[in-house]
Short mmCIF file of C-alpha atoms and ligand atoms in Angstrom, two decimals:
data_model
loop_
_atom_site.label_atom_id
_atom_site.label_comp_id
_atom_site.label_asym_id
_atom_site.label_seq_id
_atom_site.Cartn_x
_atom_site.Cartn_y
_atom_site.Cartn_z
CA MET A 1 28.92 50.83 42.50
CA GLY A 2 25.34 50.90 41.19
CA GLY A 3 23.06 52.36 43.83
CA ALA A 4 20.01 53.66 41.96
CA ALA A 5 16.87 52.99 43.99
CA SER A 6 15.29 49.71 42.97
CA VAL A 7 11.84 49.56 41.37
CA MET A 8 9.26 46.86 41.96
CA LEU A 9 8.78 44.97 38.75
CA SER A 10 5.97 42.41 38.50
CA ASP A 11 5.10 39.83 35.86
CA LEU A 12 1.64 38.78 34.64
CA TYR A 13 1.03 36.81 37.87
CA GLN A 14 2.27 39.62 40.16
CA ARG A 15 5.59 37.88 40.81
CA GLU A 16 8.40 40.32 41.49
CA LEU A 17 11.89 40.02 40.04
CA ARG A 18 14.06 39.24 43.08
CA ASP A 19 16.64 36.52 42.44
CA LEU A 20 19.24 36.29 39.70
CA ARG A 21 21.05 33.03 38.92
CA ILE A 22 24.14 33.54 36.83
CA SER A 23 25.85 30.68 35.00
CA VAL A 24 29.53 31.61 34.69
CA THR A 25 30.53 28.65 32.51
CA ASP A 26 28.80 25.77 30.76
CA ARG A 27 31.80 23.49 31.37
CA CYS A 28 31.74 20.81 34.04
CA ASN A 29 34.29 18.26 35.21
CA PHE A 30 31.53 15.75 36.11
CA ARG A 31 28.98 14.05 33.86
CA CYS A 32 26.04 13.58 36.20
CA THR A 33 23.53 11.41 34.40
CA TYR A 34 20.52 13.62 35.13
CA CYS A 35 22.26 16.81 33.95
CA MET A 36 24.91 15.89 31.35
CA PRO A 37 24.13 12.41 30.08
CA PHE A 38 26.55 12.57 27.13
CA ASP A 39 30.37 12.30 27.27
CA GLU A 40 31.08 15.01 24.71
CA TYR A 41 29.56 18.47 24.35
CA VAL A 42 30.08 21.45 22.11
CA TRP A 43 31.06 24.14 24.59
CA ILE A 44 30.27 27.82 24.32
CA ASP A 45 33.18 29.57 22.61
CA ARG A 46 35.28 31.50 25.16
CA ASP A 47 34.76 34.79 23.30
CA GLU A 48 31.03 34.33 23.72
CA LEU A 49 31.20 34.06 27.53
CA LEU A 50 30.23 37.21 29.38
CA SER A 51 33.29 38.85 30.92
CA PHE A 52 33.31 39.60 34.66
CA GLU A 53 32.83 43.29 33.83
CA GLU A 54 29.78 42.46 31.70
CA ILE A 55 28.32 40.22 34.43
CA THR A 56 28.88 42.94 37.03
CA ARG A 57 27.27 45.61 34.85
CA LEU A 58 24.21 43.43 34.20
CA THR A 59 23.93 42.52 37.88
CA SER A 60 23.99 46.16 38.81
CA ILE A 61 21.15 46.75 36.34
CA PHE A 62 19.16 43.85 37.85
CA VAL A 63 19.65 45.28 41.33
CA GLN A 64 18.05 48.51 40.09
CA LEU A 65 15.10 46.35 38.98
CA GLY A 66 14.64 44.74 42.41
CA VAL A 67 17.12 41.87 42.59
CA SER A 68 18.78 41.51 45.99
CA LYS A 69 20.26 38.02 45.72
CA VAL A 70 22.60 36.44 43.18
CA ARG A 71 23.54 32.79 42.87
CA LEU A 72 26.53 31.77 40.75
CA THR A 73 26.08 28.45 38.94
CA GLY A 74 27.37 26.56 35.91
CA GLY A 75 28.36 23.96 34.64
CA GLU A 76 30.77 23.88 37.52
CA PRO A 77 31.34 27.56 38.40
CA LEU A 78 34.75 26.96 40.00
CA LEU A 79 36.09 25.92 36.59
CA ARG A 80 35.88 29.61 35.65
CA ALA A 81 39.32 31.06 36.44
CA GLU A 82 39.56 33.70 39.17
CA LEU A 83 35.90 33.43 40.15
CA GLU A 84 36.74 35.13 43.42
CA SER A 85 37.55 38.33 41.55
CA LEU A 86 34.00 38.34 40.10
CA ILE A 87 32.62 37.85 43.62
CA LYS A 88 34.63 40.85 44.85
CA GLN A 89 33.19 43.00 42.05
CA LEU A 90 29.65 41.84 42.78
CA ARG A 91 30.03 42.57 46.48
CA GLU A 92 30.67 46.21 45.64
CA ILE A 93 27.18 46.66 44.17
CA ASN A 94 24.98 48.65 46.54
CA GLY A 95 21.73 46.86 47.33
CA LEU A 96 23.01 43.36 46.61
CA SER A 97 22.85 41.59 49.98
CA ASP A 98 23.61 38.01 49.04
CA VAL A 99 26.13 36.39 46.68
CA CYS A 100 25.85 32.57 46.81
CA LEU A 101 27.49 29.74 44.92
CA THR A 102 26.35 26.25 43.93
CA THR A 103 29.28 23.91 43.32
CA ASN A 104 30.17 20.22 43.11
CA ALA A 105 32.93 20.95 45.69
CA SER A 106 35.70 19.27 43.67
CA ARG A 107 37.78 22.49 43.69
CA LEU A 108 36.92 23.71 47.17
CA VAL A 109 40.12 22.48 48.78
CA GLU A 110 41.98 25.23 46.88
CA LYS A 111 39.12 27.71 46.58
CA ALA A 112 37.25 27.77 49.90
CA VAL A 113 39.50 30.35 51.60
CA PRO A 114 39.78 32.73 48.59
CA LEU A 115 36.00 32.56 48.06
CA ARG A 116 35.34 33.41 51.69
CA SER A 117 37.86 36.27 51.61
CA ALA A 118 36.21 37.62 48.44
CA GLY A 119 32.91 37.95 50.32
CA LEU A 120 30.92 34.92 49.18
CA THR A 121 28.01 34.77 51.60
CA ARG A 122 26.67 31.24 51.16
CA LEU A 123 27.57 27.90 49.68
CA ASN A 124 25.38 25.09 48.31
CA ILE A 125 27.10 21.83 47.45
CA SER A 126 25.67 19.18 45.13
CA LEU A 127 26.27 15.69 46.51
CA ASP A 128 24.00 12.75 45.68
CA THR A 129 25.81 9.84 47.32
CA LEU A 130 28.47 8.93 49.89
CA ASP A 131 29.23 5.63 48.17
CA HIS A 132 32.35 5.62 45.99
CA VAL A 133 31.00 3.07 43.50
CA LYS A 134 27.70 4.85 43.13
CA PHE A 135 29.42 8.22 42.90
CA LYS A 136 31.32 6.94 39.88
CA GLN A 137 28.13 5.59 38.32
CA MET A 138 26.28 8.86 38.85
CA THR A 139 29.00 11.35 37.89
CA LYS A 140 31.20 9.15 35.66
CA ARG A 141 34.14 10.42 37.74
CA GLU A 142 36.05 9.12 40.77
CA ASP A 143 36.35 12.31 42.78
CA LEU A 144 34.24 11.57 45.88
CA GLY A 145 37.31 11.86 48.14
CA ARG A 146 38.13 15.30 46.71
CA VAL A 147 34.52 16.38 47.05
CA LEU A 148 34.40 15.38 50.72
CA ASP A 149 37.73 17.10 51.36
CA GLY A 150 36.31 20.18 49.64
CA ILE A 151 33.22 20.20 51.82
CA PHE A 152 35.31 20.07 54.99
CA ALA A 153 37.67 22.74 53.62
CA ALA A 154 34.62 25.00 53.23
CA LYS A 155 33.59 24.27 56.80
CA ASP A 156 37.11 25.05 58.04
CA ALA A 157 37.05 28.29 56.05
CA GLY A 158 34.04 29.38 58.11
CA PHE A 159 31.09 28.88 55.74
CA ASN A 160 28.02 28.33 57.91
CA PRO A 161 25.47 27.05 57.13
CA ILE A 162 26.62 24.78 54.31
CA LYS A 163 23.73 23.33 52.35
CA ILE A 164 24.11 19.96 50.65
CA ASN A 165 21.77 19.40 47.69
CA MET A 166 20.84 15.79 46.93
CA VAL A 167 18.83 14.83 43.86
CA VAL A 168 17.05 11.57 44.70
CA GLU A 169 16.42 9.11 41.87
CA ARG A 170 14.47 5.91 42.46
CA ASP A 171 16.58 2.72 42.35
CA VAL A 172 19.72 4.82 41.94
CA ASN A 173 20.39 6.56 45.27
CA ASP A 174 17.13 6.39 47.25
CA ASP A 175 18.81 3.90 49.60
CA GLU A 176 21.17 6.70 50.65
CA ILE A 177 18.60 9.02 52.16
CA ILE A 178 19.26 8.00 55.78
CA PRO A 179 23.07 7.75 55.40
CA MET A 180 23.06 11.28 53.96
CA VAL A 181 20.92 12.51 56.87
CA ASP A 182 23.32 10.84 59.32
CA PHE A 183 26.32 12.46 57.63
CA CYS A 184 24.76 15.93 57.60
CA ARG A 185 23.51 15.76 61.18
CA LYS A 186 26.93 14.60 62.36
CA HIS A 187 28.78 17.42 60.62
CA HIS A 188 26.13 20.17 60.98
CA PHE A 189 25.29 20.54 57.29
CA SER A 190 21.78 21.37 56.06
CA LEU A 191 20.57 18.67 53.69
CA ARG A 192 18.20 19.64 50.86
CA PHE A 193 16.38 16.96 48.90
CA ILE A 194 15.58 17.86 45.30
CA GLU A 195 12.92 15.92 43.44
CA TYR A 196 14.24 14.46 40.22
CA MET A 197 13.10 16.69 37.34
CA ASP A 198 12.93 16.53 33.55
CA VAL A 199 15.48 19.29 33.02
CA GLY A 200 16.75 19.71 29.47
CA ASN A 201 15.94 17.19 26.74
CA ALA A 202 18.66 14.60 27.12
CA ASN A 203 18.14 12.88 30.47
CA ALA A 204 16.01 9.75 30.68
CA TRP A 205 13.44 11.19 33.07
CA THR A 206 10.22 9.36 33.74
CA SER A 207 7.77 10.06 36.53
CA THR A 208 8.46 6.60 38.02
CA LYS A 209 11.99 7.75 38.91
CA ILE A 210 10.72 10.52 41.18
CA VAL A 211 10.98 9.92 44.89
CA SER A 212 8.50 12.43 46.26
CA LYS A 213 8.99 14.77 49.16
CA LYS A 214 6.23 12.91 51.00
CA GLU A 215 7.99 9.56 50.61
CA ILE A 216 11.39 10.92 51.65
CA LEU A 217 9.96 12.76 54.64
CA GLU A 218 8.10 9.67 55.87
CA LYS A 219 11.27 7.62 55.63
CA ILE A 220 13.28 10.18 57.62
CA HIS A 221 10.51 10.84 60.12
CA GLY A 222 10.57 7.13 61.06
CA VAL A 223 14.19 7.49 62.19
CA TYR A 224 14.54 11.16 63.08
CA PRO A 225 11.18 12.82 63.84
CA THR A 226 10.74 16.33 62.46
CA GLN A 227 8.53 19.27 63.34
CA ASP A 228 6.08 20.86 60.88
CA GLY A 229 7.76 22.34 57.83
CA ASP A 230 7.59 25.81 56.37
CA ARG A 231 9.28 28.18 53.95
CA GLU A 232 11.39 30.93 55.49
CA LYS A 233 10.20 33.29 52.73
CA ALA A 234 7.28 32.65 50.38
CA SER A 235 9.66 32.80 47.39
CA ASP A 236 12.05 30.16 48.82
CA PRO A 237 11.94 26.99 46.74
CA ALA A 238 12.85 24.91 49.83
CA ILE A 239 10.42 23.85 52.55
CA ARG A 240 12.40 23.45 55.76
CA TYR A 241 11.81 20.93 58.57
CA VAL A 242 13.65 21.14 61.89
CA PHE A 243 14.47 17.83 63.63
CA SER A 244 12.48 17.40 66.85
CA ASP A 245 15.72 16.87 68.78
CA ARG A 246 16.90 20.25 67.42
CA ARG A 247 19.98 18.69 65.86
CA GLY A 248 19.72 20.48 62.55
CA ASP A 249 17.22 20.62 59.73
CA ILE A 250 16.37 19.21 56.32
CA GLY A 251 14.73 20.87 53.35
CA PHE A 252 12.81 19.82 50.26
CA ILE A 253 12.63 21.32 46.81
CA PRO A 254 9.54 19.45 45.61
CA SER A 255 9.40 20.91 42.09
CA VAL A 256 7.36 18.03 40.69
CA THR A 257 4.87 17.06 43.40
CA GLU A 258 4.43 20.47 45.10
CA PRO A 259 5.46 23.08 42.53
CA PHE A 260 6.08 26.65 43.63
CA CYS A 261 5.61 28.60 40.39
CA THR A 262 3.14 30.92 42.14
CA ASN A 263 5.98 32.51 44.08
CA CYS A 264 8.80 32.15 41.55
CA THR A 265 10.85 35.36 41.54
CA ARG A 266 13.90 33.90 39.76
CA VAL A 267 15.52 34.82 36.49
CA ARG A 268 18.54 33.13 34.91
CA LEU A 269 21.46 34.45 32.92
CA THR A 270 23.36 31.95 30.77
CA ALA A 271 27.15 32.03 30.47
CA ASP A 272 26.79 33.58 27.00
CA GLY A 273 24.44 36.29 28.17
CA LYS A 274 20.92 35.00 27.46
CA LEU A 275 18.23 35.97 29.91
CA VAL A 276 15.86 33.09 30.69
CA THR A 277 12.70 33.48 32.76
CA CYS A 278 12.06 29.80 33.62
CA LEU A 279 14.17 26.68 34.21
CA PHE A 280 12.13 24.98 31.48
CA SER A 281 12.23 27.75 28.87
CA ASN A 282 13.08 26.92 25.29
CA ASP A 283 14.76 30.24 24.53
CA GLY A 284 16.38 33.28 26.09
CA LEU A 285 16.75 36.98 25.38
CA ASP A 286 20.24 37.88 24.17
CA LEU A 287 21.54 40.60 26.50
CA LYS A 288 25.14 40.18 25.35
CA VAL A 289 24.22 41.59 21.95
CA LEU A 290 22.87 44.70 23.66
CA LEU A 291 25.98 45.04 25.84
CA ARG A 292 28.38 44.60 22.95
CA SER A 293 26.51 46.92 20.59
CA GLY A 294 26.97 49.78 23.04
CA GLU A 295 23.42 50.11 24.39
CA ASN A 296 23.21 52.21 27.54
CA ASP A 297 21.81 50.97 30.87
CA LYS A 298 18.50 52.74 30.33
CA SER A 299 17.73 50.86 27.14
CA ILE A 300 18.82 47.51 28.64
CA ILE A 301 16.55 48.19 31.63
CA SER A 302 13.68 48.88 29.30
CA VAL A 303 14.20 45.58 27.41
CA ILE A 304 14.35 43.54 30.64
CA THR A 305 11.33 45.38 32.06
CA SER A 306 9.18 44.62 29.09
CA LEU A 307 10.24 40.94 29.09
CA TRP A 308 9.44 40.49 32.80
CA ARG A 309 6.09 42.29 32.55
CA LYS A 310 5.01 39.75 29.91
CA ARG A 311 6.30 36.71 31.84
CA ALA A 312 3.70 33.96 32.27
CA ASP A 313 5.91 30.92 33.06
CA ARG A 314 4.34 28.21 35.20
CA TYR A 315 5.96 25.09 33.80
CA SER A 316 5.97 22.96 36.95
CA ASP A 317 2.35 23.83 37.75
CA GLU A 318 1.41 22.74 34.23
CA ARG A 319 3.45 19.54 34.51
CA LEU A 320 1.66 18.55 37.73
CA ARG A 321 -1.70 19.23 36.11
CA ALA A 322 -0.71 17.05 33.14
CA LEU A 323 0.67 14.28 35.38
CA ASN A 324 -2.67 14.18 37.20
CA SER A 325 -4.75 14.28 34.01
CA ASN A 326 -5.95 11.45 31.80
CA GLU A 327 -3.61 12.48 28.99
CA GLY A 328 -0.53 12.29 31.23
CA TYR A 329 2.66 14.28 30.80
CA ASP A 330 5.14 14.04 27.93
CA PRO A 331 8.55 15.49 28.99
CA LYS A 332 9.47 15.88 25.32
CA ARG A 333 6.41 17.99 24.51
CA GLN A 334 8.54 21.12 24.53
CA LYS A 335 12.21 21.54 23.71
CA LYS A 336 14.03 23.08 26.68
CA ILE A 337 17.37 24.73 27.12
CA GLU A 338 19.81 22.14 28.53
CA MET A 339 20.57 22.55 32.22
CA ILE A 340 24.30 22.67 31.53
CA THR A 341 23.70 25.88 29.55
CA LEU A 342 21.15 27.30 31.94
CA GLY A 343 22.62 26.60 35.35
CA GLY A 344 20.49 24.77 37.91
S1 SF4 B 1 8.92 25.93 36.57
FE1 SF4 B 1 9.65 27.95 35.95
S2 SF4 B 1 8.17 29.38 36.81
FE2 SF4 B 1 7.87 27.41 37.86
S3 SF4 B 1 9.18 27.56 39.68
FE3 SF4 B 1 10.43 26.57 38.10
S4 SF4 B 1 11.55 28.27 37.14
FE4 SF4 B 1 9.85 29.17 38.29
#
């Protein structure tokens, strides 16, 4: 499927379009306080969700524009029925080398084997604590046992490496940094620390809640020394550090204290078909309307091309500048699309 030679498409800061993150549902079975602080949400109507055929067609178009890697997100993507059949369709697109998934692992006991058989290449799992009480406080659910079972089911199914993403929030789970490192070293998972960010408009972010990459690294280095860190590719958000004893690695996604907008090659597609060029955007371009009004691929390519060529997003760079300035940074200065709609 697909197969037209890809073009190199650059934005105003010479950043190419390389990575596509697709939210397949806005629904989630958890209520993590930093992502979905409310108990009730108005969900996207099912008719408004992109079908698997629509997602596959758009992905094929993005591959023609230079994308080689897709990450499926949500909400919780495994709440979308038959996700493995979408993965199979995506794997048939020529030129798409990587189809990854970010999940909370609560459905992996049932889904790990079908996902692997469908051709899923990599798995990232969100897990912020190993403590049952804290897990309930942070997610408003009691599923830690299921999550851990899901992680080990994925390991048994042959996923390797498995990355565990931990958002660290001061006075909430910063006392779990070393226990999480111990757990991941023991079981050969790659732990990624994500600095707490002001995603969406509803979480109670303040800069005092950030635990910086520097602080986390110093804490770990005191127990498990690490070698110098680096990015595998310039466009990788994560900086990776290998333990000096060679028993695994850790990574950091330091969006607040060391932003990486300069090399940001990511674009996001919401579950209802809006194309969003930055995690902190306040709006998206409605591609579903184009699909459902019968536009051909050529005209959709031309719309995406002109959007990307005008792209000037550098939100995290600007936030750092504001945080370091006399005026300071106001996270409410701009309305953003909620993370549950956007995917992480
Ligand atoms: S803030 Fe926007 S432009 Fe900067 S790295 Fe994040 S998504 Fe990319």
